[in-house]
CSV table of C-alpha atoms and ligand atoms in Angstrom, one decimal:
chain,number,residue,atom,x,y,z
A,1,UNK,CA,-33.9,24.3,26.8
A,2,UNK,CA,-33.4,20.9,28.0
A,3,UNK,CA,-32.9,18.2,25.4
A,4,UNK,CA,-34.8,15.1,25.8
A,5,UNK,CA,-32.6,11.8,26.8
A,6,UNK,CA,-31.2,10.6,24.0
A,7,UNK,CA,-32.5,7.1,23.1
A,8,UNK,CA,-31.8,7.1,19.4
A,9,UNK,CA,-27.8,5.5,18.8
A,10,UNK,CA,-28.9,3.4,15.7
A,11,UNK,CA,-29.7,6.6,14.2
A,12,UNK,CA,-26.3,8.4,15.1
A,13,UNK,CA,-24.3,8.7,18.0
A,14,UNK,CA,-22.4,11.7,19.7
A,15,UNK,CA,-19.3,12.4,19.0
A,16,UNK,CA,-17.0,11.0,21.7
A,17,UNK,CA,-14.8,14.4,23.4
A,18,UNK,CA,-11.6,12.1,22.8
A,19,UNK,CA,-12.6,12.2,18.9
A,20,UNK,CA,-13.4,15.8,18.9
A,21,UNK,CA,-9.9,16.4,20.4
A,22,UNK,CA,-8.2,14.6,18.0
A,23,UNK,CA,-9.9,15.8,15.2
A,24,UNK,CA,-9.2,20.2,16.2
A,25,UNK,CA,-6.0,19.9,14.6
A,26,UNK,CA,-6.8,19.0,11.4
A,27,UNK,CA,-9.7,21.5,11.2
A,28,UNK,CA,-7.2,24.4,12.9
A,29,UNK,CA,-3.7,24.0,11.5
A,30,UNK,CA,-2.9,20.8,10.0
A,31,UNK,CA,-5.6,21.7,7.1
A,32,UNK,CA,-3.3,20.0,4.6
A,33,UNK,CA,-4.5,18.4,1.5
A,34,UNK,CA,-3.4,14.8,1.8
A,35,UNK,CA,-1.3,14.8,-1.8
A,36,UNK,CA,0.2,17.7,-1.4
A,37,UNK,CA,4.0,17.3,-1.5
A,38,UNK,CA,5.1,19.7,1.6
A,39,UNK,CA,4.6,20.0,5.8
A,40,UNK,CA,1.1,20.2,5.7
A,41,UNK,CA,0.6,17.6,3.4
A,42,UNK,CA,2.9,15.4,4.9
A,43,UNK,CA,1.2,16.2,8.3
A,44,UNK,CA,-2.5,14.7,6.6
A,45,UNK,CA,-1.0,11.9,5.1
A,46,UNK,CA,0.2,10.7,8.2
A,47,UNK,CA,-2.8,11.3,10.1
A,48,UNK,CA,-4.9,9.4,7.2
A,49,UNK,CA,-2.3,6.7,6.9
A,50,UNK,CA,-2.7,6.1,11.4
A,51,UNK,CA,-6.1,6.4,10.8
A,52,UNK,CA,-5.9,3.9,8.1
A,53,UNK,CA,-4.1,1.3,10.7
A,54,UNK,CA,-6.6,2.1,13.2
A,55,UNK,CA,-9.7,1.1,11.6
A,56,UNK,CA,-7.7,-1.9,9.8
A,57,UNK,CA,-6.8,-3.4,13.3
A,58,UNK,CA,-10.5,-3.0,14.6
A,59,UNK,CA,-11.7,-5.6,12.1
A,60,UNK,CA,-8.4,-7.4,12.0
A,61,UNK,CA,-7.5,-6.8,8.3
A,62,UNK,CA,-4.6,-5.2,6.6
A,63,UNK,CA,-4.1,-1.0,6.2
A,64,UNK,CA,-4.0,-1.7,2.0
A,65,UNK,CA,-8.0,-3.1,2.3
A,66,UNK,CA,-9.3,0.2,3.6
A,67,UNK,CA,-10.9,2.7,1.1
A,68,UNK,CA,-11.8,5.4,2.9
A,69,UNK,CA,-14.8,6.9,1.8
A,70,UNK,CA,-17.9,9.4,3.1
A,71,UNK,CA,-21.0,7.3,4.5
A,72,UNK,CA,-22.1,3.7,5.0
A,73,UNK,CA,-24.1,4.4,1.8
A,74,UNK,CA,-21.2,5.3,-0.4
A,75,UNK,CA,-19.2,2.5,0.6
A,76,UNK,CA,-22.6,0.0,0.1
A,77,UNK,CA,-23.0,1.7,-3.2
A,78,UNK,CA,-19.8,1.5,-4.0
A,79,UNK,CA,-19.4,-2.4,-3.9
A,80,UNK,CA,-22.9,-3.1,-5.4
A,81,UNK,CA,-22.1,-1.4,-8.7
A,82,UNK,CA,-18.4,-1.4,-8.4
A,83,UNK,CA,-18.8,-5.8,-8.3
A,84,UNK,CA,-21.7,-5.7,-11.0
A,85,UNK,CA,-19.7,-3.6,-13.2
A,86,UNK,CA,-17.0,-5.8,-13.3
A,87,UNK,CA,-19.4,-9.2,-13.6
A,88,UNK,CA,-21.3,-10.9,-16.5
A,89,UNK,CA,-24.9,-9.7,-15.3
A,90,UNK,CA,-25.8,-12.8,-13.1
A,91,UNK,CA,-27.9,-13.1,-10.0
A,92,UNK,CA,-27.6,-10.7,-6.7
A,93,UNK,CA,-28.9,-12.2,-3.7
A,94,UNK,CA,-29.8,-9.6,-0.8
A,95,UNK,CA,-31.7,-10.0,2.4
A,96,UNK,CA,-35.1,-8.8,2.5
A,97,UNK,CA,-34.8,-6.7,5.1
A,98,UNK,CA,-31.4,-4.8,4.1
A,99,UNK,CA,-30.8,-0.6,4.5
A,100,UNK,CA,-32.1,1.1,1.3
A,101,UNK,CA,-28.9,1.5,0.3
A,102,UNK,CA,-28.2,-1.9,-0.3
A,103,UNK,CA,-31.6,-2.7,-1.2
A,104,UNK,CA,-31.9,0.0,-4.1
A,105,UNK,CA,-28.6,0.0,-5.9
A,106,UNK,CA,-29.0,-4.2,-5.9
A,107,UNK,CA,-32.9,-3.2,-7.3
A,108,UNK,CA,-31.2,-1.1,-10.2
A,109,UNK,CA,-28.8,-3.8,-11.2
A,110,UNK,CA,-32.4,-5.3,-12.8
A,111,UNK,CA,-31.7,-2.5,-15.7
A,112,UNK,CA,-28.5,-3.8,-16.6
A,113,UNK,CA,-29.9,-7.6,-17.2
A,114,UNK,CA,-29.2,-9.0,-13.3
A,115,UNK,CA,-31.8,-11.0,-11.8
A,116,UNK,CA,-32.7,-9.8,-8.0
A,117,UNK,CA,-33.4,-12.4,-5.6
A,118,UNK,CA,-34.1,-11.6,-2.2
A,119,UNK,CA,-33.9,-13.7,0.8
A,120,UNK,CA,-36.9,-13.7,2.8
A,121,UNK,CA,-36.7,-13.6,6.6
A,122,UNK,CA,-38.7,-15.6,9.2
A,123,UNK,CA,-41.0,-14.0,12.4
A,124,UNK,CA,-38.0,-13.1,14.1
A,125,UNK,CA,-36.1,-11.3,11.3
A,126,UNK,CA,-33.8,-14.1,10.3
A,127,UNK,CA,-32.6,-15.5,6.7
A,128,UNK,CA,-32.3,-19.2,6.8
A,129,UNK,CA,-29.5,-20.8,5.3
A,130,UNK,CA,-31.8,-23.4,3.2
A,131,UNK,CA,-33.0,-20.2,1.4
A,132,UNK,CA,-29.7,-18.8,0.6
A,133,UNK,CA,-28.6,-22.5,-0.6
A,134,UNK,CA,-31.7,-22.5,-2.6
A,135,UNK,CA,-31.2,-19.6,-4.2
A,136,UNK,CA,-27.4,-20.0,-5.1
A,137,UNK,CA,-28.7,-22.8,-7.1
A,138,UNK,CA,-29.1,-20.0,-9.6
A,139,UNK,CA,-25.7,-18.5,-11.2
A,140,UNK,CA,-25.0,-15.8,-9.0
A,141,UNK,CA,-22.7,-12.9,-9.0
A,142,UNK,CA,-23.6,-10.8,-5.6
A,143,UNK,CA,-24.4,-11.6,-2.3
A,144,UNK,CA,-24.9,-9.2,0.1
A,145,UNK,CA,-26.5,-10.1,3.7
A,146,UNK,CA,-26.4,-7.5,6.8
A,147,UNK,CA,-24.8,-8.3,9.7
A,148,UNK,CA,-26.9,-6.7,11.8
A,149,UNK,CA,-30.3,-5.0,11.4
A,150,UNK,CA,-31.2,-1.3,11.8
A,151,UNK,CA,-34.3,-1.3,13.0
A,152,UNK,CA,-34.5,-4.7,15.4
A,153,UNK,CA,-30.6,-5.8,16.0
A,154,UNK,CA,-31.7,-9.1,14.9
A,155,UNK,CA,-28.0,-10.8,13.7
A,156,UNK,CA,-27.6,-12.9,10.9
A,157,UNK,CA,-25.2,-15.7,10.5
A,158,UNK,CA,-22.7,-14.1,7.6
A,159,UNK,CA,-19.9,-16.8,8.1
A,160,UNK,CA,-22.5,-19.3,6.7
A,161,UNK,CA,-23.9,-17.1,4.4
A,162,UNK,CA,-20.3,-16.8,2.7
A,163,UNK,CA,-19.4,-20.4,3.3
A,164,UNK,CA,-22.5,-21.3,0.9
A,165,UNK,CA,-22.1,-17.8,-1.6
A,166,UNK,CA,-18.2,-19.0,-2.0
A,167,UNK,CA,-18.9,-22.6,-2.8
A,168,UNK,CA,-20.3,-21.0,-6.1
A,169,UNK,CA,-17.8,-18.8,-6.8
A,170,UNK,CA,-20.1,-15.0,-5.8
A,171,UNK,CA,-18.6,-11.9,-4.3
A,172,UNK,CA,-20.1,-11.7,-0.7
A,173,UNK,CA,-20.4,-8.7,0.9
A,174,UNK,CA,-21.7,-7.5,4.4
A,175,UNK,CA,-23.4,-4.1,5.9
A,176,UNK,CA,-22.1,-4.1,9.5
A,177,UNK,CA,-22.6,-0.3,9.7
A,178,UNK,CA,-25.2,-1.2,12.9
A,179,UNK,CA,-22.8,-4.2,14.0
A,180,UNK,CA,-19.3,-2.7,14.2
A,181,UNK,CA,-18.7,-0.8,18.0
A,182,UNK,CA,-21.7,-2.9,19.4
A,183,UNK,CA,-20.7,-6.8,19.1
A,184,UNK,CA,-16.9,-7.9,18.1
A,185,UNK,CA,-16.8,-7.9,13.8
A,186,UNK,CA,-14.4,-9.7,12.4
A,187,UNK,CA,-13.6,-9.8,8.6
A,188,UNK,CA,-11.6,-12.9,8.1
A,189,UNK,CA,-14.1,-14.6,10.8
A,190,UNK,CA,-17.3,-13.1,8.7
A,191,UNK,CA,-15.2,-14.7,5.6
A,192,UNK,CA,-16.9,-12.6,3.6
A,193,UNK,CA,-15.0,-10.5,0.0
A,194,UNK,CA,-16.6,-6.8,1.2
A,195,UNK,CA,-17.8,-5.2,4.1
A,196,UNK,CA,-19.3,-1.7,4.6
A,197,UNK,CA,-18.7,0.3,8.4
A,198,UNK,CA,-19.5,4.0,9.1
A,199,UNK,CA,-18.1,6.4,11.6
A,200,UNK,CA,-20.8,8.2,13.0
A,201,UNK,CA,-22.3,4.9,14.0
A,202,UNK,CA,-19.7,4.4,16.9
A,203,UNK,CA,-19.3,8.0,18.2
A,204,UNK,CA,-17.5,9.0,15.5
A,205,UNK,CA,-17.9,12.0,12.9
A,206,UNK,CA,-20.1,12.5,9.8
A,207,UNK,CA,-18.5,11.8,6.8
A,208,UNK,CA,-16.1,8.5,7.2
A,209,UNK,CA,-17.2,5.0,6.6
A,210,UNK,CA,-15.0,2.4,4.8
A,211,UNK,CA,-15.2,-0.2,2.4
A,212,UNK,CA,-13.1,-2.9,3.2
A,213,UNK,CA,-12.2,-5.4,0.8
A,214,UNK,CA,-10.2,-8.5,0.5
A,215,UNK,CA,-6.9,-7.5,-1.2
A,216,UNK,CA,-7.7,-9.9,-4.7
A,217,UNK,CA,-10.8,-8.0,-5.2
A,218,UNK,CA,-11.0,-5.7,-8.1
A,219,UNK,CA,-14.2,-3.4,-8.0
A,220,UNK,CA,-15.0,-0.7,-10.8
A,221,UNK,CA,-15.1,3.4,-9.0
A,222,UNK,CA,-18.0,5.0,-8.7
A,223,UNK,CA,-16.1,8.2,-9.4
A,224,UNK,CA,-13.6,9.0,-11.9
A,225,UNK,CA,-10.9,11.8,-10.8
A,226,UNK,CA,-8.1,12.3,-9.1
A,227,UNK,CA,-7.2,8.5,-8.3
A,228,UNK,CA,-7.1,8.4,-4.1
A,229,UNK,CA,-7.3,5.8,-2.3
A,230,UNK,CA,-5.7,3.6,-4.9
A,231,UNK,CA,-8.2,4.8,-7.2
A,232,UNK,CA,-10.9,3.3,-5.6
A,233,UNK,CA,-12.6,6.8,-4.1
A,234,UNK,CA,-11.4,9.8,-6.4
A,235,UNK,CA,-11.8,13.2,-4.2
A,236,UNK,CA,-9.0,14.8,-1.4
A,237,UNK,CA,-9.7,12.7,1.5
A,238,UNK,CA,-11.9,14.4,4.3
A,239,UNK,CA,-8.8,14.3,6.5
A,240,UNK,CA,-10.4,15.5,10.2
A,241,UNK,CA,-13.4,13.0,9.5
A,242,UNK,CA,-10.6,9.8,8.5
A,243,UNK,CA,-8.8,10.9,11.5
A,244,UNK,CA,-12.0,11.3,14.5
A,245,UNK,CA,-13.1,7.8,12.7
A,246,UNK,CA,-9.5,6.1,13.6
A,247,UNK,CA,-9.6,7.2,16.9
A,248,UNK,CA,-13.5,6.4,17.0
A,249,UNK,CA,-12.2,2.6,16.1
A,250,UNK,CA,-10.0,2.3,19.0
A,251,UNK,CA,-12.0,3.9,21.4
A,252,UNK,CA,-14.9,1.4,20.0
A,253,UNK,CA,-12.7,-1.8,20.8
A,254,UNK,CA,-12.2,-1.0,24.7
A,255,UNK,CA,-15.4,0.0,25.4
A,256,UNK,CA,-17.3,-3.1,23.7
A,257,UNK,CA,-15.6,-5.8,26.0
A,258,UNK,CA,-17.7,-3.7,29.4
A,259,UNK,CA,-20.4,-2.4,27.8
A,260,UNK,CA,-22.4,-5.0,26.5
A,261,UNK,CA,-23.5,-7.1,29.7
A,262,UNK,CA,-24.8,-2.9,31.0
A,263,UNK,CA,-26.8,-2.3,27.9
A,264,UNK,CA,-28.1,-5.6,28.2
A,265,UNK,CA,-29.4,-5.3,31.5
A,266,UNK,CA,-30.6,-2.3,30.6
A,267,UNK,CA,-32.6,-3.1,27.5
A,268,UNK,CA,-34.1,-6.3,30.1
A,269,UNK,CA,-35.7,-3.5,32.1
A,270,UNK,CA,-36.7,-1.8,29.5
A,271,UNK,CA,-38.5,-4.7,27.7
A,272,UNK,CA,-39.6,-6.3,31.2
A,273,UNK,CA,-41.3,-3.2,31.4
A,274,UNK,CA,-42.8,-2.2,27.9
A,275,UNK,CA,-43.8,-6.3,27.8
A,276,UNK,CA,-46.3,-5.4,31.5
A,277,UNK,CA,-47.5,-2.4,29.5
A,278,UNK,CA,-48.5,-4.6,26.9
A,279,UNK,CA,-46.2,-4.3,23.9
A,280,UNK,CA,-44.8,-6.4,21.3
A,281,UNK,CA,-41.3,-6.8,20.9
A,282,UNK,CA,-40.1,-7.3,17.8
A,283,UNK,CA,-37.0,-10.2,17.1
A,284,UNK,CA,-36.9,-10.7,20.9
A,285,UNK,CA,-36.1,-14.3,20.9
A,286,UNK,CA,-33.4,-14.0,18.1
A,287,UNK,CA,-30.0,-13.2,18.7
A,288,UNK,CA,-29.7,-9.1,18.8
A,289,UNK,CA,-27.5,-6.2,18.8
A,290,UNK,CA,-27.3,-5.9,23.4
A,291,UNK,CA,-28.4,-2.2,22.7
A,292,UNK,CA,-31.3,-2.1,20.3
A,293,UNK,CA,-35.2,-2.9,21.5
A,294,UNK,CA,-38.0,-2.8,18.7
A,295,UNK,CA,-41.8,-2.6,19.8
A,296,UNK,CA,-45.1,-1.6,19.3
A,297,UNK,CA,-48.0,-0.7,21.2
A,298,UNK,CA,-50.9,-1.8,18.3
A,299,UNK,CA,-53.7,1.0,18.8
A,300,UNK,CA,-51.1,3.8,18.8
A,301,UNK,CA,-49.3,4.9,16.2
A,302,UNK,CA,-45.5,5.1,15.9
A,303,UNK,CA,-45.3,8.8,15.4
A,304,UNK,CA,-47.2,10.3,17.4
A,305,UNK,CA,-46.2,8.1,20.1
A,306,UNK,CA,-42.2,9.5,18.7
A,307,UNK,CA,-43.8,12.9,19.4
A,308,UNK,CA,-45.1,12.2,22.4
A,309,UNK,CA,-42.2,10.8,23.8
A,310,UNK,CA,-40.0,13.9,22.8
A,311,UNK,CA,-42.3,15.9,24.4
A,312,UNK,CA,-42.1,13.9,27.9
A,313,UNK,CA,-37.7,13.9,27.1
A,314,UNK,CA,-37.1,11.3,25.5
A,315,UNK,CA,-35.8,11.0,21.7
A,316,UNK,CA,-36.3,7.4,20.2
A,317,UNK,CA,-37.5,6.3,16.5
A,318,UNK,CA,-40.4,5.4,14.9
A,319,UNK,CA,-40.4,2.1,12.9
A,320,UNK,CA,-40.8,4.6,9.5
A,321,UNK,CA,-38.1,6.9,10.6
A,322,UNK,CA,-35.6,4.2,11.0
A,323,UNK,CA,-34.6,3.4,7.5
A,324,UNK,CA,-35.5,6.7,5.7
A,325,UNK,CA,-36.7,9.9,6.0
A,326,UNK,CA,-40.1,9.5,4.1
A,327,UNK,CA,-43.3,7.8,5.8
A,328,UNK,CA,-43.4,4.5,4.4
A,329,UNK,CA,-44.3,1.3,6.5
A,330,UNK,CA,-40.8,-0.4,8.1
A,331,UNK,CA,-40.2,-3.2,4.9
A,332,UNK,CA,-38.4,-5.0,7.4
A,333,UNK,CA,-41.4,-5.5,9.7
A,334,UNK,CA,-43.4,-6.6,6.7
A,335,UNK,CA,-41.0,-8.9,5.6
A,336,UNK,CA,-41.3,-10.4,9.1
A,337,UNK,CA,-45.1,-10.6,8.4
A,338,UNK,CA,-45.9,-8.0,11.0
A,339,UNK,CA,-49.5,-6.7,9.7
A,340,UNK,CA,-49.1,-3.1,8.4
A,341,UNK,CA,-51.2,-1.7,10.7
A,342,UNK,CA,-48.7,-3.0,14.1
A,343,UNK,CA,-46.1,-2.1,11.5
A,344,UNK,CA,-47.0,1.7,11.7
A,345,UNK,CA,-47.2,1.0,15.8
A,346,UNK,CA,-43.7,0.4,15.6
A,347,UNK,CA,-41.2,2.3,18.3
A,348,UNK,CA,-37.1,1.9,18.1
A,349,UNK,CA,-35.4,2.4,21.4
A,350,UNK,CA,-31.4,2.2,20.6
A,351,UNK,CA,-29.3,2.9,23.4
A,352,UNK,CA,-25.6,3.9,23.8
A,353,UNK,CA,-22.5,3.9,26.0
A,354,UNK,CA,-24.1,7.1,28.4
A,355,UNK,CA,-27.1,6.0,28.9
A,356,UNK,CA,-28.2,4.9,32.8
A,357,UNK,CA,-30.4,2.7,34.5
A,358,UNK,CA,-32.3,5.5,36.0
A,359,UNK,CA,-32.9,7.1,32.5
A,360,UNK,CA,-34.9,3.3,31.7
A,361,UNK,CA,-36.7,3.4,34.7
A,362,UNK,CA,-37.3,7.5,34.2
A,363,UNK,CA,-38.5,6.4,30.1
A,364,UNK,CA,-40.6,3.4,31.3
A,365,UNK,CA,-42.4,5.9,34.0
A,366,UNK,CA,-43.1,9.0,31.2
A,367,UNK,CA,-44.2,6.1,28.6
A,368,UNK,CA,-46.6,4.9,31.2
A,369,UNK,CA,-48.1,8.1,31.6
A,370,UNK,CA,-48.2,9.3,28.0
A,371,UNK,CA,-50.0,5.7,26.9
A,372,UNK,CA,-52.8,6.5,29.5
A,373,UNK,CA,-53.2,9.7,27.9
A,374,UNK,CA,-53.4,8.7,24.2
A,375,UNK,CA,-56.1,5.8,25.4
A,376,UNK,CA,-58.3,8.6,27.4
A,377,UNK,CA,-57.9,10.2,24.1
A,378,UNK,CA,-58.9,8.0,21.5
A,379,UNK,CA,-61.9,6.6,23.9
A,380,UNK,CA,-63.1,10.7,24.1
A,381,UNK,CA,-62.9,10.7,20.8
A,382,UNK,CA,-64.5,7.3,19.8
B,401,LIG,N1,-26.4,0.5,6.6
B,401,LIG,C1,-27.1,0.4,7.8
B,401,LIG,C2,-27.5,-0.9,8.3
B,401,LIG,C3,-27.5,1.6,8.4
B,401,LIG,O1,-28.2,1.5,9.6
B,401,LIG,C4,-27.1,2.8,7.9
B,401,LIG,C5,-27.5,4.1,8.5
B,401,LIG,O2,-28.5,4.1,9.2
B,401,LIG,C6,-26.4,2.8,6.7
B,401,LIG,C7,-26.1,1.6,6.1
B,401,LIG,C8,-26.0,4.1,6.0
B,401,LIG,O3,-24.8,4.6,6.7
B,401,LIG,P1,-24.5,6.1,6.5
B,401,LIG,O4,-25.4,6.9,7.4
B,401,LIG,O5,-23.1,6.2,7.1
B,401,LIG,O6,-24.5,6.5,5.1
């Protein structure tokens, strides 16, 4: 069976064969638990502690600010509650439009007496900064703002986010989970306290992400146990997973500075073309990850045009599937004041580092075909 083109890097990407390679060891012989005290512990706490330098250097922070832990959404969870728990219950500012795992853990915070404010966007999928100075008018605790979004790539100014958060004093962290591997992120730049990347977001394995914090921070553990990784993230590290990440990092930092400027003329075909079909692009006039295009064609819906698309080879994301698994309309797009109706229309293209011209021009020719389709259809059937 031939697999369909795969269109679909915001979602996951593959796992780069130089990351694979370097991984084998440490699920074949060096299976060492990290703590233990002989060879084959020695052998995993070296591996953890390059790893360890290796994502450190990608976002140009110290080794010690790593905690090492399994998924963007640990490491988001993780700061949320780990900050509230150590604040008098305040305010948390969040974006409207942030991953469920920022947005829910900063919803639960309402149990324990914090007030949730959340920043609306404008038409393009942008906070503006006279929001966020509005609402730190309020005593506020939290601040967490993404740097880049999942679903459109729309990029939001952090630096000035945490210029204005720090002026009164809040912890300000960022998701850069879709960011990190596709535009340069750095953590002393950003300014911000916190800031949450993920492996298997840049060719890397399932199971990694880290938490990075700035070194005077002092966050409460989700989990209480054995006390690793300074006893921010109790449980024996996943060793091959740290490692495949590390190597994910630096692979991630030479490939950004040639990839951009081809993804970018890719995605221009790709839009020039979807655009003479008809389609509305979603954040195209803000500033955007170069890989990620976010459209809709309004009389068909997301899905089945996903389905469709599969079909024909080629495997991209509807607006619903992008943020979870369940069937609900995209929050982001409604924040933007998309109509729910376009909403459900919407279609996430999100390229990567092997994808080729001729795979745009190959999509642009199958979506041409399966639109005409799905409009003989629906006119049969009205
Ligand atoms: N944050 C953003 C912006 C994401 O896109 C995702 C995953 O899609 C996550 C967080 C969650 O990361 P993980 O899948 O590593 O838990």
């Amino acid at each position: 069976m031939t697999l369909p083109v795969y269109f679909d890097h915001n979602s996951t990407t593959p796992l780069d064969e130089r990351v694979l390679e370097a991984m084998l060891p440490y699920l074949r012989t060096h299976y060492g638990n990290a703590s233990s005290r002989h060879e084959y512990g020695t052998q995993a706490r070296k591996a953890v502690n390059l790893a360890r330098a290796q994502v450190a250097a990608a976002v140009g922070v110290e080794p010690v600010q790593i905690v090492f832990v399994s998924g963007g959404t640990e490491a988001n969870n993780t700061f949320i509650k780990g900050a509230a728990a150590q604040l008098t219950p305040s305010q948390i500012v969040v974006s409207a439009i942030e991953h469920p795992c920022v947005a829910k853990p900063a919803q639960e915070l309402t149990r324990a007496g914090w007030k949730l404010c959340k920043l609306a966007v404008d038409s393009e999928g942008r906070v503006d900064l006279a929001d966020v100075q509005a609402a730190l008018a309020q005593p506020t605790g939290i601040v967490s703002v993404m740097l880049a979004n999942n679903e459109t790539g729309v990029i939001q100014d952090v630096a000035a986010v945490a210029e204005t958060a720090r002026r009164q004093k809040a912890w300000v962290h960022t998701d850069a989970v879709q960011a990190f591997g596709k535009i340069a992120v750095d953590f002393t730049a950003l300014n911000v306290h916190a800031m949450t990347i993920s492996a298997h977001k840049i060719y890397g394995p399932k199971g990694a992400a880290a938490l990075i914090l700035d070194k005077r921070l002092e966050l409460k553990p989700l989990l209480s146990g054995g006390g690793h990784e300074k006893g921010m993230r109790s449980g024996t590290e996943n060793v091959p997973a740290i490692v495949g990440f590390g190597v994910a990092c630096e692979l991630a930092q030479s490939r950004m500075r040639n990839l951009s400027s081809e993804l970018l003329a890719m995605r221009d075909k790709l839009e020039q073309g979807l655009k003479d079909m008809g389609a509305r692009i979603f954040g195209g006039n803000a500033q955007r990850l170069p890989n990620t295009s976010y459209f809709a064609f309004p009389e068909i819906g997301g899905e089945t045009l996903v389905i469709e698309l599969d079909k024909a080879g080629y495997a991209v994301a509807s607006g619903s599937a992008c943020s979870s698994v369940s069937n609900d309309t995209s929050p982001t797009l409604l924040a933007m004041g998309v109509a729910p109706d376009i909403a459900k229309s919407a279609v996430r293209v999100s390229l990567g580092k092997d994808n080729k011209m001729q795979e745009i021009e190959g999509f642009l020719q199958a979506l041409h075909a399966v639109l005409n389709r799905l409009k003989r259809l629906s006119a049969i059937a009205v």
